[in-house]
CSV table of C-alpha atoms in Angstrom, one decimal:
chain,number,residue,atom,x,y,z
A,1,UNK,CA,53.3,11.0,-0.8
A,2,UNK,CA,52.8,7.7,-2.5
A,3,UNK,CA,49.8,6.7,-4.1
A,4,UNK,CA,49.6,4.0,-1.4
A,5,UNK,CA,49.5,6.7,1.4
A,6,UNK,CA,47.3,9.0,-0.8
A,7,UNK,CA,44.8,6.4,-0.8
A,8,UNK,CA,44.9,5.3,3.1
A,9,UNK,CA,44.5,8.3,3.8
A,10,UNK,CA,41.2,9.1,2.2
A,11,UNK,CA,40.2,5.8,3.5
A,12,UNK,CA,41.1,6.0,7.0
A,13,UNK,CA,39.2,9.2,6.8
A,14,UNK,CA,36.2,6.7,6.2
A,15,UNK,CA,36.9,4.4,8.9
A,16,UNK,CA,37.2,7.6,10.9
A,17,UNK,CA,33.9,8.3,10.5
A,18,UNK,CA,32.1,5.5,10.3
A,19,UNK,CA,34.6,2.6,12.9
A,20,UNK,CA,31.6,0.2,12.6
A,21,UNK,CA,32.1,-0.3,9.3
A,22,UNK,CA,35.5,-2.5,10.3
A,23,UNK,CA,32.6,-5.2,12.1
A,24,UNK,CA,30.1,-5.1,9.4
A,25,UNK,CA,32.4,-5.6,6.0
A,26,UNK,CA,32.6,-9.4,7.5
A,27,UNK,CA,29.7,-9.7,5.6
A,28,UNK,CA,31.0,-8.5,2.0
A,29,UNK,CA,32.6,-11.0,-0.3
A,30,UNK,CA,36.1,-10.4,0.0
A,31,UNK,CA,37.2,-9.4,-3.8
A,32,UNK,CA,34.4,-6.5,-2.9
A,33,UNK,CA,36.2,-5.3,0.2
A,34,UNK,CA,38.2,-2.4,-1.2
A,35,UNK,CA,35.9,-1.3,-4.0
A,36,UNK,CA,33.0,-0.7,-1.2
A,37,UNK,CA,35.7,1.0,0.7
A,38,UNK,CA,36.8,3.2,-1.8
A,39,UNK,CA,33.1,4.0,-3.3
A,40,UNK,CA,32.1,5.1,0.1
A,41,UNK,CA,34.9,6.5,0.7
A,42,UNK,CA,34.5,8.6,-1.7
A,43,UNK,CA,30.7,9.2,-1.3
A,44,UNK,CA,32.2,10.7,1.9
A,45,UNK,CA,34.1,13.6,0.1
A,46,UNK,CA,30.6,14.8,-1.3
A,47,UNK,CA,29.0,14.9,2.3
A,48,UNK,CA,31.6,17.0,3.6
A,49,UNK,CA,31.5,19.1,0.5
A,50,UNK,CA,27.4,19.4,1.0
A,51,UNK,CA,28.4,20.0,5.1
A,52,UNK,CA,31.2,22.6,4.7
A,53,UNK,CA,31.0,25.5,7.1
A,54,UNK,CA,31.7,29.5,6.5
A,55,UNK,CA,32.4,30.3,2.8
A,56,UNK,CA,31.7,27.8,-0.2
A,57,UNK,CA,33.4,28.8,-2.5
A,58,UNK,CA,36.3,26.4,-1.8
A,59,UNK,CA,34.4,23.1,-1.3
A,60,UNK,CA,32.4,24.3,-4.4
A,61,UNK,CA,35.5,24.1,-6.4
A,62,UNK,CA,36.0,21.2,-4.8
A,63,UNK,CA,33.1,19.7,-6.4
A,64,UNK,CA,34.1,20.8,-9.8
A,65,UNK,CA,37.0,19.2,-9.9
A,66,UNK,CA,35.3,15.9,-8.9
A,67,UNK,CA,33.0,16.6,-11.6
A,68,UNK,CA,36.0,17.0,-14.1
A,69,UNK,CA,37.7,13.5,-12.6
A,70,UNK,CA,34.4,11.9,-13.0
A,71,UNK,CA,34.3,12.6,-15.9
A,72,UNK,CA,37.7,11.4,-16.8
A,73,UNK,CA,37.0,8.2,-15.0
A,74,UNK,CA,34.3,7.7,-18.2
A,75,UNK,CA,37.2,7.5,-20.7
A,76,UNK,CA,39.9,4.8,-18.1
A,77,UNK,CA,41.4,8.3,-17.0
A,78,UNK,CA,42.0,9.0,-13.1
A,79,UNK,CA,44.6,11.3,-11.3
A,80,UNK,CA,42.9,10.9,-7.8
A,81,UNK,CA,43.8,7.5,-5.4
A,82,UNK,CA,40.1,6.6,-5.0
A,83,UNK,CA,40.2,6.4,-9.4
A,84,UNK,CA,42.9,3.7,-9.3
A,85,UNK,CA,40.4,1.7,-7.3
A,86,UNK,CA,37.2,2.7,-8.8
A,87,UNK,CA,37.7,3.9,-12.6
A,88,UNK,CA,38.6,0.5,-13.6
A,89,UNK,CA,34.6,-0.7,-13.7
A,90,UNK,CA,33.1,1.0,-16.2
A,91,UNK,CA,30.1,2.8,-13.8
A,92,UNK,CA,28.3,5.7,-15.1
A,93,UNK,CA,30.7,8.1,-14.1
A,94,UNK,CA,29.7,10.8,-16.4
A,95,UNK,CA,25.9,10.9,-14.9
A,96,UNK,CA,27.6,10.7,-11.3
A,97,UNK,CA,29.6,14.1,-12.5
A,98,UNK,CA,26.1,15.5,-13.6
A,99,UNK,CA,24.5,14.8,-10.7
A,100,UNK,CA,26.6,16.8,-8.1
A,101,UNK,CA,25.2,20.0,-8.2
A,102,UNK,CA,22.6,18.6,-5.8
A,103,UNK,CA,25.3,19.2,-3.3
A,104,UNK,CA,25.0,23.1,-3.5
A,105,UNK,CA,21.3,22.6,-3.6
A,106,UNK,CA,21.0,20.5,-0.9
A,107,UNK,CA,22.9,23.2,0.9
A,108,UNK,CA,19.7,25.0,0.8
A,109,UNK,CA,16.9,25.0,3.4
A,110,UNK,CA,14.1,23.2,1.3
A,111,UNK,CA,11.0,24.7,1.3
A,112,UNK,CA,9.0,21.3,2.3
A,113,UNK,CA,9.9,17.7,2.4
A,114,UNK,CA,8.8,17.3,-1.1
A,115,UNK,CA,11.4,19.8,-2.3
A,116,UNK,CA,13.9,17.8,-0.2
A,117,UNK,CA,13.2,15.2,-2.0
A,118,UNK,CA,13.1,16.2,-5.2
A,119,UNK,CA,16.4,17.9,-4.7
A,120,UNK,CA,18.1,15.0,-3.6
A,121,UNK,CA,16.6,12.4,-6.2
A,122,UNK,CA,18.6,13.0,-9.2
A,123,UNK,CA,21.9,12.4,-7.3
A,124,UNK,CA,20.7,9.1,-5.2
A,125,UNK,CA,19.7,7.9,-8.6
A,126,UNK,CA,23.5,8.6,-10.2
A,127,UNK,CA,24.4,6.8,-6.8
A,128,UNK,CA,22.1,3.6,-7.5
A,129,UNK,CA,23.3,3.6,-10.8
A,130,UNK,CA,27.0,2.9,-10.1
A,131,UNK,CA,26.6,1.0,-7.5
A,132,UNK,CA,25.1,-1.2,-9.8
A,133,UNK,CA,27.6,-1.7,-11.7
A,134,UNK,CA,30.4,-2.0,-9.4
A,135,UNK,CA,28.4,-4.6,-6.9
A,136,UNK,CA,26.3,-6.5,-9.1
A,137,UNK,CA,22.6,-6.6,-7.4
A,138,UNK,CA,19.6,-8.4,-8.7
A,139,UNK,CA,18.3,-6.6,-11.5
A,140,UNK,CA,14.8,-5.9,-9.2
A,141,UNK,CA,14.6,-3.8,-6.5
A,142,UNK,CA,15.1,-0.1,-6.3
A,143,UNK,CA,17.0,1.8,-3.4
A,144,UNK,CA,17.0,5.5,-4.6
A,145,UNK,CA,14.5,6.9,-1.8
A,146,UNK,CA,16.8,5.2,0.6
A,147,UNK,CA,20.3,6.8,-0.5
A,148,UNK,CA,17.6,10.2,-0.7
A,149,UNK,CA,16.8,9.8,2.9
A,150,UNK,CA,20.6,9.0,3.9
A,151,UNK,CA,21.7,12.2,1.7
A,152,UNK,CA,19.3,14.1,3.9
A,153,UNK,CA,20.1,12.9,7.8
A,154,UNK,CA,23.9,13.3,6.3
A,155,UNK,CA,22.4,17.1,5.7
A,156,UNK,CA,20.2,17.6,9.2
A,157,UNK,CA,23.6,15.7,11.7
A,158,UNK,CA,25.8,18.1,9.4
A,159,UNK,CA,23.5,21.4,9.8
A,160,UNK,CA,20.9,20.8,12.2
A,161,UNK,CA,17.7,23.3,12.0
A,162,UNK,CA,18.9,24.9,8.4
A,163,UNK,CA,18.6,21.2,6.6
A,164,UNK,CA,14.6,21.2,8.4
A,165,UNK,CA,12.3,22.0,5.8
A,166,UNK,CA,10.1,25.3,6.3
A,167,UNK,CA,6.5,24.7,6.3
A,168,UNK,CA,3.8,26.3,4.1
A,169,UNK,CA,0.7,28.0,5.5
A,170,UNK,CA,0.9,28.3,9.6
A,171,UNK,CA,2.5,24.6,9.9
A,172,UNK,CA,4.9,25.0,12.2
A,173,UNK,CA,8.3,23.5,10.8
A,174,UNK,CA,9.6,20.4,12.4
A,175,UNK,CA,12.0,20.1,15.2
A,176,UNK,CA,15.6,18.0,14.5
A,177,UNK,CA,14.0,14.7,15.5
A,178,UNK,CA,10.7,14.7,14.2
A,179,UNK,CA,12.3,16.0,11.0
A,180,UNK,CA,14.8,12.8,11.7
A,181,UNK,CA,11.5,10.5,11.8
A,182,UNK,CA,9.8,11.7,9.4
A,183,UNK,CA,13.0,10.9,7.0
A,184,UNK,CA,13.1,7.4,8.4
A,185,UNK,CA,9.5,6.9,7.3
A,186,UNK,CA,11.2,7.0,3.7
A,187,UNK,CA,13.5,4.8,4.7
A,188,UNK,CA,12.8,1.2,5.2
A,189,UNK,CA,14.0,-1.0,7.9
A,190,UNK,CA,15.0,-3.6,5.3
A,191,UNK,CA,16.5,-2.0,2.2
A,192,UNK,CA,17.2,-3.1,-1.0
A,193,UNK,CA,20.1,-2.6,-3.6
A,194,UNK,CA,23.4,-4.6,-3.4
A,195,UNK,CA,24.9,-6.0,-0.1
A,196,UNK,CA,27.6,-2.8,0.8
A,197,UNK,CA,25.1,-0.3,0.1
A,198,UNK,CA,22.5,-2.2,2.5
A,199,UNK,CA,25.3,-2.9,5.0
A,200,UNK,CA,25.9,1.3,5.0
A,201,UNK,CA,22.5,2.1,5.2
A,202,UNK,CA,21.7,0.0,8.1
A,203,UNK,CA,24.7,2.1,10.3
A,204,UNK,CA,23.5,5.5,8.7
A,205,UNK,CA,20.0,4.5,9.6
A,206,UNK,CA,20.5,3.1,13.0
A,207,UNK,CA,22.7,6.4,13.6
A,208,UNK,CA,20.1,8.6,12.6
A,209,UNK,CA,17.5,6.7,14.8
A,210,UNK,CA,19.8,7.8,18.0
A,211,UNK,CA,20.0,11.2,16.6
A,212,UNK,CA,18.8,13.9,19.0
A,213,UNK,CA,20.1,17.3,17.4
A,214,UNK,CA,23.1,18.9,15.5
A,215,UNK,CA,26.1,18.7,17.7
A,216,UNK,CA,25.0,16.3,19.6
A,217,UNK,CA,27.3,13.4,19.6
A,218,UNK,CA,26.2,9.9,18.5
A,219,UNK,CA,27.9,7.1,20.5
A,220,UNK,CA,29.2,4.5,17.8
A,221,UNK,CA,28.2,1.2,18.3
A,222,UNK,CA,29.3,-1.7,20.4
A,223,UNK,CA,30.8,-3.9,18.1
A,224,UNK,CA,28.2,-7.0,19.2
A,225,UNK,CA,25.2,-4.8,18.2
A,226,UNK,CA,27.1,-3.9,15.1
A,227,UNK,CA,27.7,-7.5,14.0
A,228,UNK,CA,23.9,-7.8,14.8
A,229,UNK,CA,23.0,-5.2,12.6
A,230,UNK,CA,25.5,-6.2,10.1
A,231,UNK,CA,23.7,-9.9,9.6
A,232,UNK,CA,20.3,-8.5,9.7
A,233,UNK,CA,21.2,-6.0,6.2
A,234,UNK,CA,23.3,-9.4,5.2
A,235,UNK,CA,20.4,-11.8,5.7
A,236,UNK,CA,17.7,-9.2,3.5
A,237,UNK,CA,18.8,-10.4,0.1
């Protein structure tokens, strides 16, 4: 396999999942076009690696050896197709490595939304901080809480009623929508942080909003209310 194929073919698993993304990335600038491919791409590996199903152990070593290419990435050394788009900027790759563990954590049923948080807040950070390097933002603005919240509904359309925190006390625990809302409350409608990672959010988001329970499909969008969407995230600078 060439490294050409190699790469399509972690890319198309993005377009795959996320066939909206082909309407919205109108709105990037073009020299940005395959570096927000790639990066999400690749922030696609780790949700299936939080999302795996039966034994862990193999996505778990999967996650090591990202940590181990990360960390190669930090000294202009890649093996993997995604690296000969992304290791070229010099992102804090190292503190990305660090920060995966919060995969296997997140794994975990949380024991209230506080703990979700918490648990997902030192990888959204890592995220934040590459993305500003390899797109540029304003230097205000933080969007950590929202790449938190879009870590978690990754979790609950991945594994339904074990991502729902359990409630202290005799509070019940929430059911898979109002545990859906109650992440979209941390998530505003108009996010900050560079122009692909506000594009993504506003599909992830809008998914989520549609969300009614683990394996329960969500229809993708219409390609008009896409483009919609799309200027809307464009238009929040």
């Amino acid at each position: 396999m060439t490294d050409t194929t190699a790469l399509d073919s972690f890319l198309d698993k993005w377009r795959s999942r996320w066939p909206e993304w082909r309407v919205v990335e109108v709105f990037v600038p073009v020299a940005q076009r395959p570096v927000a491919l790639a990066w999400f791409s690749l922030l696609q590996e780790f949700t299936d690696a939080m999302n795996i199903a039966g034994d862990p152990l193999p996505a778990d070593a999967k996650l090591a050896w990202w940590g181990e290419e990360l960390r190669d990435w930090q000294q202009q050394r890649s093996r993997h197709p995604l690296g000969r788009v992304l290791e070229p900027h010099r992102a804090p790759w190292f503190e990305l490595a660090e920060a995966l563990p919060a995969l296997i954590r997140l794994r975990e049923q949380p024991r209230n939304e506080e703990q979700a948080f918490e648990t997902a807040m030192p990888l959204a950070t890592a995220i934040a901080e590459v993305e500003r390097v390899l797109f540029a933002p304003p230097a205000t603005g933080r969007w950590t809480t929202a790449v938190a919240a879009q870590l978690l509904a990754a979790r609950l359309e991945g594994a339904g009623a074990a991502a729902i925190p359990v409630q202290a006390g005799t509070q019940p625990a929430p059911s898979q929508p109002d545990w859906a809302a109650r992440l979209l409350q941390h998530w505003p409608t108009r996010a900050s942080g560079p122009l692909p990672r506000r594009l993504a959010s506003a599909l992830a988001r809008t998914q989520l909003q549609r969300f009614k329970g683990s394996g329960e499909p969500v229809t993708t969008l219409a390609p008009p209310r896409a483009l919609w969407l799309g200027w809307r995230a464009a238009r929040d600078s």
